Amino acid sequence: MDSQTPQSSPASPGPQTPHTFQVDLRGLVDLLSHHLYSSPKVYLRELLQNAVDAVTARRALDPSAPARVRLYTASDGGAALRVEDSGVGLTESDVHSLLATIGRSSKRADGLQEARSEFLGQFGIGLLACFVVAERIRVVSRSAREPGAPPVEWTAADDGSYTVRTLPDSARTEPGTTVHLVARAGAAEWLAPGRVRALARDFGSLLPCDVRVDGEAVTELPAPWDRPYPSPAARRVALAAHCHDLFGFTPLDSIGLDVPPAGVRGVAYVLPSAVGPAQRASHRVHLKGMLLTERAEQLLPDWAFFVRCVLDTDSLRPTASRESLYEDETLAVVREALGERIRSWLTGLATGDPERLSAFLAVHHLGVKSLARHDRDMLRTMLPWLPFETTDGQLSLEEFARRHPVVHFTRTVEEYRQVAPIAAAQGVGVVNGGYTYDSELVEALPSVRPGTVVAELDADTVTAHLDAVDPAEELALSGFLAAARARLDPLGCDVVLRAFHPLSVPALHLDDRGARHEQARAEAEERADDLWAGILGSLRGSAPRARLVLNHLNPLIRRISSLRDPELVGTAAESLYGQALLMAQRPLRPADSALLNRAFIGLLEWATHGEDGRR
């Protein structure tokens, strides 16, 4: 038989017996192509899997048997493919069993999985997948189990008809199987030489057989993560090149995932740029050397979103389509084992390579914080390294806690921006807990650093750290303060006078979650009908109201406090309130926006009125 191009049937056929599939074959092909398989390319994966299974079965009988799989495309530009293997082969009775398997296993997904548990079942499903791209399939096979049995030929068309016949011994002298495909209309591209080589390399690079396409080697064993290297640096360079070829990026680092008890071997590549925790990671999974999927999403714990994996496993169970992993107890165990390996890598960097750890955390601190929320050992290990925004700059919680007897924190970024300049000037240390996971980690700090005092910063705490004004001076300004309070009272805001730094800040708006909740409740009560107003009124809380803290040290406040016109004092108070809200970067309510507009117009009227008077 010519080894360069696909062959047609031998010239001297034996007796043929016409048969018809006992199922709607075209309906099944439509089901496979539109509902089970994501792409027609899986036909080649199934053929390779059949061939490897056949080789494995033969070597179980004879360990010295060859392990070869050869694919030959049409050299004349025709749309055909031939796949030869040195496997266990088939007898005529095997072929009939094979056809029965196709009819039986096509009824439901469970049947597909059951068929795969045996060699012939896998072979049957592989042939069924071929009808997605082929209009005619011919199989020539000779059995290694029964050396005296003649070669057998099975030919099938996509209309559901097939024939089985025996062939002369010269048709195939060695055990094994040859599958011939002729493309269906519109599917010729899937049997083109370039496409076949690319698919064979993608699916079969880790197969434990010598796989070649038109003489070109496909397999590349051992896998890159299993090869010996002269040094750790050489290994990192080689794996970085492998990652770039596979995923298109150069990793920050690589993590070995050799976990024999879990039946997993492979490598995780650390992404060179930050990704969000909600972004689903896709990993490449090989099952006993055969690529199963490039989009395995449930392989790692959710917190490990900063790596992309490629691995080979013999323990995980594929779904019926063999394009994803079945979620079961085994996958849960593997997920935990791989997570532990990544966790150990992080711990190793913390203890032995702080420079590489810093480079990693500069990009992926969010992922480590996510892990540390639930893992006290990891939090303890990462405590000196994880960065947090504080009033002392970017610091670890460990360093910040050494500097401040009480670790104050805010739950939102807006609250932090509101109080950070004032708190820093008063010597109060504050951590911005408004970023993802940060407030949870600050609250967990005492569990890994006993004796640490952690407290949420509220308006009362800030106000308590501001200097009180001399009672006589405050009494002298009582009229000004009363007018300001009267103007801001409808907004649910008190006015207090304090002395604080920096001097450039004229007023500070302070509230907390309780105050904001009460404010929202009051607004809802005003808009509600009598029934709901009564219900909301019964929910009135005792939380302190928001407050506008005027800075007695600020020159502008001193000038405004000397005003005698109550209306002008009210307009000035509204202006200070609006400016304090804007400085705190808080969202404005409709009432706040109306106040800002009213205060701006009022000041313009006062300024132009004063100008007219001078004329």
XYZ file of C-alpha atoms in Angstrom:
615
model
C 0.000 0.000 0.000
C 1.372 3.422 -0.996
C 2.388 5.325 2.087
C 2.044 8.802 0.574
C -1.592 9.196 -0.485
C -4.966 7.896 0.644
C -5.916 4.677 -1.172
C -9.136 3.455 -2.731
C -10.583 -0.027 -2.212
C -8.589 -3.071 -3.416
C -9.423 -4.246 -6.944
C -10.568 -7.726 -5.921
C -13.351 -7.393 -3.356
C -14.714 -10.299 -1.375
C -18.430 -10.902 -0.938
C -20.249 -7.804 0.343
C -23.235 -7.727 2.680
C -25.303 -4.510 2.532
C -26.498 -3.125 5.863
C -28.275 -0.043 7.125
C -27.675 1.723 10.427
C -30.514 1.095 12.844
C -30.544 4.822 13.711
C -31.074 8.072 11.814
C -27.389 8.641 11.034
C -27.893 12.061 9.488
C -29.887 13.150 12.505
C -27.092 11.953 14.771
C -24.461 13.794 12.745
C -26.528 16.956 13.033
C -26.826 16.389 16.787
C -23.067 15.923 17.143
C -22.105 18.887 15.005
C -24.589 21.362 16.481
C -25.027 20.263 20.081
C -22.269 17.941 21.322
C -19.071 19.046 19.597
C -18.017 22.684 19.502
C -16.175 22.348 16.184
C -15.703 19.815 13.361
C -12.013 19.671 14.309
C -12.805 17.083 16.986
C -12.978 14.411 14.266
C -9.178 14.318 14.231
C -8.946 14.107 17.994
C -11.283 11.104 17.971
C -9.283 9.364 15.234
C -6.047 9.923 17.138
C -7.658 8.668 20.344
C -8.905 5.543 18.573
C -5.462 4.866 17.154
C -3.697 5.371 20.500
C -6.237 3.138 22.278
C -5.652 0.458 19.679
C -1.869 0.700 20.118
C -2.278 0.556 23.903
C -4.442 -2.555 23.606
C -1.911 -4.290 21.355
C 1.045 -3.457 23.595
C -0.875 -4.969 26.487
C -0.725 -8.226 24.497
C 2.806 -7.672 23.186
C 4.918 -5.006 24.936
C 7.399 -5.083 22.061
C 4.769 -4.152 19.447
C 5.381 -0.873 17.598
C 3.548 2.286 18.714
C 2.991 4.174 15.478
C 0.247 6.428 14.143
C 0.597 7.836 10.639
C -1.614 10.406 8.923
C -1.411 10.947 5.173
C -3.135 13.819 3.404
C -3.917 13.877 -0.304
C -0.825 14.959 -2.249
C -2.891 15.669 -5.366
C -4.987 18.347 -3.674
C -7.964 16.055 -3.135
C -10.101 16.253 -0.002
C -9.143 12.926 1.603
C -7.225 11.605 4.591
C -5.756 8.254 5.607
C -4.908 7.331 9.208
C -2.863 4.186 9.931
C -2.029 2.683 13.291
C -0.070 -0.340 14.488
C -2.746 -1.210 17.017
C -4.666 -4.296 17.985
C -6.914 -4.286 14.901
C -10.383 -5.762 14.355
C -11.974 -8.998 13.220
C -15.236 -9.195 11.319
C -17.154 -9.908 14.514
C -15.436 -6.900 16.142
C -16.649 -4.703 13.298
C -20.246 -5.828 13.800
C -19.932 -5.107 17.515
C -18.547 -1.729 16.608
C -21.598 -0.881 14.519
C -23.903 -1.980 17.305
C -21.965 0.306 19.650
C -22.571 3.251 17.368
C -26.308 2.608 17.313
C -26.482 2.007 21.043
C -24.214 4.784 22.265
C -25.765 7.502 20.155
C -29.047 7.450 22.046
C -27.960 9.525 25.030
C -24.964 11.142 26.652
C -24.644 8.411 29.293
C -24.330 5.856 26.522
C -21.568 7.863 24.938
C -19.643 7.812 28.164
C -20.229 4.099 28.664
C -19.053 3.384 25.139
C -15.843 5.169 25.870
C -15.014 2.869 28.728
C -14.061 0.114 26.260
C -11.809 0.194 23.213
C -14.455 -0.682 20.626
C -16.870 1.862 22.077
C -14.281 4.593 21.685
C -13.577 3.439 18.157
C -17.257 3.580 17.285
C -17.744 7.104 18.589
C -14.588 8.210 16.788
C -15.998 6.993 13.476
C -19.311 8.650 14.193
C -17.481 11.964 14.737
C -15.839 11.558 11.326
C -19.207 11.864 9.613
C -19.185 15.515 10.706
C -16.560 16.165 7.974
C -16.752 13.047 5.737
C -19.383 11.707 3.375
C -17.719 8.293 3.150
C -15.536 6.314 5.563
C -13.619 3.140 4.782
C -11.862 1.062 7.438
C -9.389 -1.733 6.697
C -8.229 -3.671 9.748
C -6.353 -6.825 10.720
C -6.520 -8.288 14.189
C -3.494 -8.956 16.400
C -5.618 -11.038 18.769
C -6.478 -13.529 16.000
C -3.438 -13.553 13.672
C -5.104 -16.080 11.366
C -8.161 -13.936 10.760
C -8.200 -12.210 7.361
C -8.284 -8.429 6.984
C -11.775 -6.964 7.101
C -13.148 -3.877 5.351
C -16.005 -1.714 6.543
C -17.307 1.020 4.240
C -20.034 3.483 5.264
C -21.750 6.459 3.667
C -23.487 9.371 5.316
C -26.861 8.170 4.009
C -26.789 5.430 6.656
C -25.728 2.480 4.473
C -22.592 0.381 4.972
C -20.971 -2.858 3.827
C -18.684 -5.349 5.522
C -16.423 -7.792 3.678
C -13.264 -9.814 4.185
C -10.181 -9.064 2.098
C -7.225 -11.098 0.794
C -4.292 -11.404 3.174
C -2.288 -9.139 0.885
C -4.656 -6.209 1.572
C -2.989 -5.738 4.966
C -0.182 -7.990 6.141
C 0.476 -6.452 9.587
C -1.970 -6.012 12.474
C -3.508 -2.588 12.780
C -6.161 -0.375 11.275
C -6.353 2.122 8.419
C -9.162 4.660 8.217
C -9.874 6.420 4.906
C -11.994 9.587 4.830
C -13.483 11.409 1.855
C -14.714 14.926 2.692
C -18.353 15.873 2.494
C -19.386 18.977 0.513
C -18.226 22.150 2.259
C -15.861 20.338 4.667
C -12.771 19.943 2.454
C -10.818 22.507 4.503
C -10.803 20.163 7.511
C -8.862 17.535 5.531
C -6.407 20.003 3.957
C -2.716 19.201 4.716
C -2.035 22.391 6.676
C -5.161 22.038 8.781
C -4.504 18.354 9.526
C -0.913 19.068 10.595
C -1.998 21.924 12.872
C -4.775 19.889 14.489
C -2.591 16.821 14.944
C 0.117 18.913 16.593
C -2.400 20.651 18.836
C -4.222 17.509 19.929
C -1.393 15.008 19.896
C 1.856 16.660 20.965
C 1.892 14.736 24.280
C 0.586 11.370 23.057
C 2.668 8.308 24.087
C 3.035 7.187 20.451
C 5.124 8.145 17.470
C 2.598 10.296 15.582
C 3.520 11.748 12.187
C 1.644 13.685 9.508
C 3.051 13.147 6.000
C 6.306 12.083 7.660
C 6.531 15.134 9.953
C 6.729 14.330 13.681
C 3.884 15.613 15.835
C 4.715 14.330 19.321
C 7.228 16.227 21.469
C 8.025 14.037 24.438
C 8.928 14.423 27.188
C 6.662 17.388 27.907
C 8.479 20.702 28.497
C 7.844 20.536 32.251
C 9.231 16.972 32.459
C 12.483 17.607 30.564
C 15.832 17.841 32.354
C 17.503 21.268 32.321
C 21.053 22.242 33.283
C 19.881 24.874 35.796
C 16.733 26.448 37.270
C 17.381 29.534 35.142
C 17.537 27.427 31.976
C 14.278 25.764 32.971
C 12.580 29.137 33.457
C 13.776 30.336 30.053
C 12.581 27.171 28.306
C 9.192 27.237 30.015
C 8.799 30.952 29.240
C 9.330 30.153 25.551
C 6.789 27.318 25.796
C 4.257 29.676 27.405
C 4.764 32.257 24.687
C 4.227 29.641 21.989
C 1.149 28.264 23.722
C -0.592 31.293 25.219
C 1.034 34.248 23.490
C 2.593 35.931 26.545
C 5.894 35.762 28.430
C 5.119 34.815 32.050
C 6.388 36.477 35.185
C 7.220 33.023 36.508
C 6.299 29.372 36.145
C 4.991 27.019 38.840
C 5.448 23.262 38.633
C 2.210 21.316 39.070
C 3.595 17.794 39.381
C 1.145 16.194 41.839
C 1.429 12.393 41.429
C -1.207 11.503 44.062
C -3.716 13.570 42.089
C -2.605 12.115 38.760
C -1.560 15.521 37.429
C 1.606 16.805 35.761
C 2.041 20.230 34.254
C 2.913 23.865 34.810
C 1.132 27.103 35.736
C 2.278 30.316 34.081
C 1.942 33.589 35.999
C 0.342 36.312 33.913
C 2.540 39.382 33.289
C -0.363 41.824 33.698
C -3.190 42.198 36.172
C -6.599 40.644 35.528
C -9.850 41.061 37.414
C -11.030 38.305 39.769
C -14.273 38.052 37.803
C -12.455 37.169 34.594
C -12.720 33.460 33.919
C -9.367 31.802 33.355
C -9.035 29.189 30.615
C -6.556 26.347 30.971
C -5.306 23.618 28.625
C -5.942 20.085 29.847
C -4.568 16.914 28.267
C -6.129 13.591 29.193
C -3.504 10.831 29.003
C -1.606 12.930 26.480
C -4.571 13.927 24.300
C -5.667 17.567 24.404
C -9.106 17.585 25.992
C -9.854 21.297 26.142
C -8.250 24.712 25.885
C -10.975 26.317 27.989
C -11.071 24.451 31.300
C -12.446 27.048 33.723
C -13.062 25.044 36.895
C -9.578 23.581 37.219
C -8.172 25.955 39.870
C -9.601 27.721 42.930
C -11.262 31.050 42.142
C -8.487 33.016 43.853
C -5.835 31.679 41.452
C -7.017 33.845 38.558
C -3.489 35.150 37.976
C -2.162 31.968 36.309
C -2.821 29.987 33.147
C -2.197 26.233 33.291
C -1.315 23.460 30.903
C -1.326 19.971 32.341
C -1.734 16.303 31.597
C -3.924 14.101 33.783
C -5.009 10.502 33.952
C -7.463 10.944 36.824
C -10.024 13.509 35.676
C -13.213 12.517 33.935
C -14.256 14.163 30.651
C -17.816 15.035 29.725
C -19.566 13.188 26.890
C -18.262 15.648 24.295
C -14.703 15.205 25.645
C -14.307 18.977 25.509
C -14.586 19.842 29.202
C -14.185 18.299 32.648
C -16.899 16.579 34.621
C -17.496 18.312 37.956
C -17.121 15.556 40.540
C -15.255 14.726 43.731
C -12.072 13.877 41.842
C -11.970 17.301 40.210
C -12.520 18.923 43.609
C -9.547 17.001 45.033
C -7.354 17.959 42.063
C -8.428 21.602 42.369
C -7.429 21.638 46.016
C -4.085 19.966 45.287
C -3.224 22.452 42.537
C -4.249 25.351 44.771
C -1.955 24.017 47.486
C 0.925 23.865 45.012
C 0.411 27.509 44.002
C 0.115 28.471 47.662
C 3.408 26.710 48.407
C 5.069 28.612 45.575
C 3.966 31.911 47.111
C 5.223 30.864 50.523
C 8.561 29.866 48.995
C 8.952 33.275 47.373
C 8.163 35.017 50.668
C 10.856 33.098 52.517
C 13.507 32.740 49.832
C 13.096 35.220 46.993
C 11.561 38.508 48.170
C 12.622 40.327 44.991
C 10.583 38.019 42.763
C 7.715 38.169 45.262
C 7.678 41.973 45.141
C 7.605 41.898 41.346
C 4.706 39.444 41.486
C 2.715 41.414 44.070
C 3.187 44.641 42.120
C 0.960 43.028 39.489
C -1.165 40.435 41.295
C -1.617 41.570 44.888
C -5.392 41.329 44.428
C -5.241 37.576 43.879
C -3.081 37.040 46.947
C -5.400 39.204 49.039
C -8.320 37.078 47.885
C -6.487 33.958 49.061
C -5.388 35.532 52.338
C -8.990 36.363 53.277
C -9.727 32.678 53.858
C -6.262 31.357 54.655
C -4.799 32.632 57.912
C -1.420 31.002 57.229
C -1.214 32.804 53.901
C -2.213 36.088 55.529
C 0.496 35.626 58.139
C 3.061 34.835 55.442
C 2.078 37.702 53.158
C 1.521 40.291 55.908
C 4.938 41.971 55.463
C 4.487 42.123 51.706
C 0.915 42.988 50.740
C 0.569 46.724 49.904
C -2.211 48.893 51.331
C -3.037 52.552 50.819
C -2.595 54.381 54.129
C -2.151 57.902 55.432
C 1.545 57.023 55.759
C 1.785 56.016 52.081
C 1.835 52.534 50.534
C 2.647 50.178 53.412
C 2.101 46.627 54.537
C -0.283 46.098 57.428
C 2.616 44.735 59.463
C 4.592 47.975 59.117
C 1.516 50.152 59.637
C 0.557 48.318 62.836
C 4.067 48.857 64.206
C 3.677 52.599 63.690
C 0.181 53.073 65.134
C -1.307 51.672 68.362
C -4.760 51.623 66.755
C -5.241 50.609 63.114
C -8.129 52.753 61.924
C -9.699 51.964 58.559
C -12.514 53.130 56.320
C -14.818 50.820 54.377
C -15.075 52.957 51.269
C -12.629 54.910 49.146
C -14.849 58.001 49.460
C -14.673 57.903 53.262
C -10.905 57.573 53.125
C -10.484 60.522 50.771
C -12.783 62.524 52.986
C -10.768 62.121 56.164
C -7.253 61.117 55.094
C -5.679 64.627 54.907
C -7.240 65.681 58.211
C -6.434 62.438 60.021
C -2.833 62.477 58.798
C -2.386 66.045 60.035
C -3.725 65.037 63.459
C -1.420 61.995 63.633
C -4.245 59.474 63.216
C -3.223 56.531 61.029
C -5.911 55.347 58.603
C -5.964 52.437 56.137
C -8.079 52.715 53.004
C -10.255 49.612 53.219
C -12.393 50.590 50.270
C -10.564 48.473 47.718
C -11.477 44.860 47.031
C -10.794 42.584 50.034
C -8.876 45.266 52.010
C -11.354 45.929 54.820
C -11.760 42.165 55.398
C -7.998 41.744 55.702
C -7.657 44.666 58.115
C -10.380 43.202 60.320
C -8.586 39.824 60.232
C -5.320 41.394 61.371
C -5.727 40.623 65.117
C -6.153 36.913 64.321
C -2.594 36.699 62.967
C -1.066 39.571 64.986
C -2.392 39.194 68.544
C -2.714 42.430 70.483
C -3.373 44.593 67.444
C -6.309 46.974 67.912
C -8.413 47.550 64.791
C -11.235 50.085 64.634
C -13.412 51.442 61.881
C -12.959 55.189 61.584
C -16.206 57.113 62.057
C -17.173 60.758 62.276
C -17.013 60.809 66.088
C -13.455 59.469 66.101
C -12.271 62.107 63.622
C -14.048 64.896 65.441
C -12.585 63.778 68.763
C -9.055 64.186 67.382
C -9.702 67.783 66.277
C -8.838 70.609 68.713
C -11.731 72.301 70.446
C -12.080 76.079 70.098
C -11.778 78.290 73.169
C -15.265 78.457 74.741
C -15.227 82.256 74.818
C -14.414 82.475 71.131
C -17.071 79.910 70.259
C -19.622 81.832 72.338
C -18.786 84.998 70.461
C -19.585 83.180 67.199
C -22.843 81.660 68.450
C -24.996 83.845 66.197
C -23.020 82.855 63.113
C -23.159 79.158 64.072
C -26.916 79.329 64.745
C -27.592 80.833 61.314
C -25.430 78.205 59.624
C -27.135 75.392 61.514
C -30.574 76.662 60.626
C -29.695 76.698 56.927
C -28.201 73.154 56.883
C -30.669 71.492 59.267
C -33.134 70.546 56.479
C -30.276 68.648 54.840
C -29.768 66.512 57.934
C -26.418 68.145 58.730
C -25.112 69.732 61.957
C -22.452 72.446 62.108
C -19.554 72.340 64.600
C -16.493 74.520 65.053
C -13.032 73.035 65.536
C -9.383 73.974 64.996
C -7.338 71.619 62.845
C -4.640 71.303 60.228
C -4.072 71.738 57.371
C -5.079 75.399 57.533
C -5.976 75.391 53.842
C -9.073 73.231 54.487
C -11.959 75.546 55.432
C -14.549 72.870 56.160
C -14.802 69.124 56.477
C -17.936 67.050 55.819
C -18.131 64.003 58.093
C -20.656 61.208 58.234
C -20.705 57.445 58.590
C -22.829 54.567 57.349
C -25.368 55.033 60.118
C -25.793 58.696 59.272
C -26.139 57.954 55.554
C -28.696 55.249 56.283
C -30.766 57.610 58.407
C -30.535 60.285 55.724
C -31.769 57.871 53.049
C -34.614 56.775 55.328
C -35.693 60.357 55.952
C -35.685 61.149 52.227
C -37.759 58.047 51.480
C -40.207 59.038 54.237
C -40.709 62.473 52.647
C -41.531 60.924 49.259
C -43.772 58.119 50.573
C -47.541 58.072 50.993
C -49.094 58.160 54.463
C -48.893 54.381 54.996
C -45.248 54.013 54.003
C -44.319 57.263 55.700
C -45.627 55.818 58.950
C -43.691 52.594 58.467
C -40.478 54.431 57.594
C -41.004 56.804 60.501
C -41.100 53.853 62.883
C -37.657 52.851 61.581
C -36.098 56.181 62.565
C -32.696 55.489 64.075
C -30.600 57.175 66.744
C -27.444 57.432 64.644
C -25.674 60.823 64.756
C -26.323 63.079 61.826
C -23.737 64.187 59.309
C -21.755 67.222 60.354
C -19.958 70.104 58.698
C -16.804 70.843 60.713
C -15.651 74.430 60.220
C -11.918 75.082 60.668
C -11.479 78.034 63.008
C -7.827 78.320 61.927
C -8.757 78.966 58.301
C -8.694 82.680 57.313
C -11.817 82.350 55.131
C -13.827 80.889 58.014
C -12.708 83.767 60.249
C -13.911 86.317 57.692
C -17.226 84.542 57.113
C -17.845 84.225 60.856
C -17.657 88.013 61.169
C -20.616 88.522 58.796
C -23.741 89.988 60.352
C -26.276 89.410 57.549
C -28.106 86.109 58.407
C -29.049 85.553 54.760
C -25.468 85.968 53.620
C -24.252 83.702 56.444
C -26.725 81.035 55.260
C -25.523 81.326 51.659
C -21.911 81.064 52.815
C -22.753 77.973 54.916
C -24.386 76.323 51.909
C -21.337 77.122 49.781
C -18.988 75.611 52.374
C -21.211 72.538 52.631
C -21.220 72.019 48.864
C -17.461 72.558 48.593
C -16.846 70.028 51.389
C -19.017 67.454 49.594
C -17.087 67.976 46.369
C -13.737 67.659 48.153
C -14.907 64.376 49.701
C -15.853 63.124 46.191
C -19.190 61.990 47.502
C -22.127 61.480 45.121
C -24.515 64.424 45.232
C -28.192 64.004 45.969
C -30.718 66.119 44.057
C -31.062 68.298 47.168
C -27.287 68.790 47.281
C -27.151 69.780 43.620
C -29.983 72.252 44.145
C -28.140 73.703 47.160
C -24.925 74.201 45.180
C -26.807 75.960 42.414
C -28.680 78.149 44.895
C -25.514 79.077 46.786
C -23.636 79.924 43.582
C -26.438 82.183 42.338
C -26.749 83.779 45.785
C -23.067 84.651 45.929
C -23.203 86.121 42.401
C -26.201 88.255 43.382
C -24.429 89.450 46.513
C -21.253 90.273 44.566
C -23.075 92.184 41.824
C -25.318 93.962 44.361
C -22.246 95.085 46.273
C -20.675 96.362 43.031
C -23.828 98.335 42.156
C -23.859 99.857 45.583
C -20.273 101.051 45.185
C -21.190 102.739 41.907
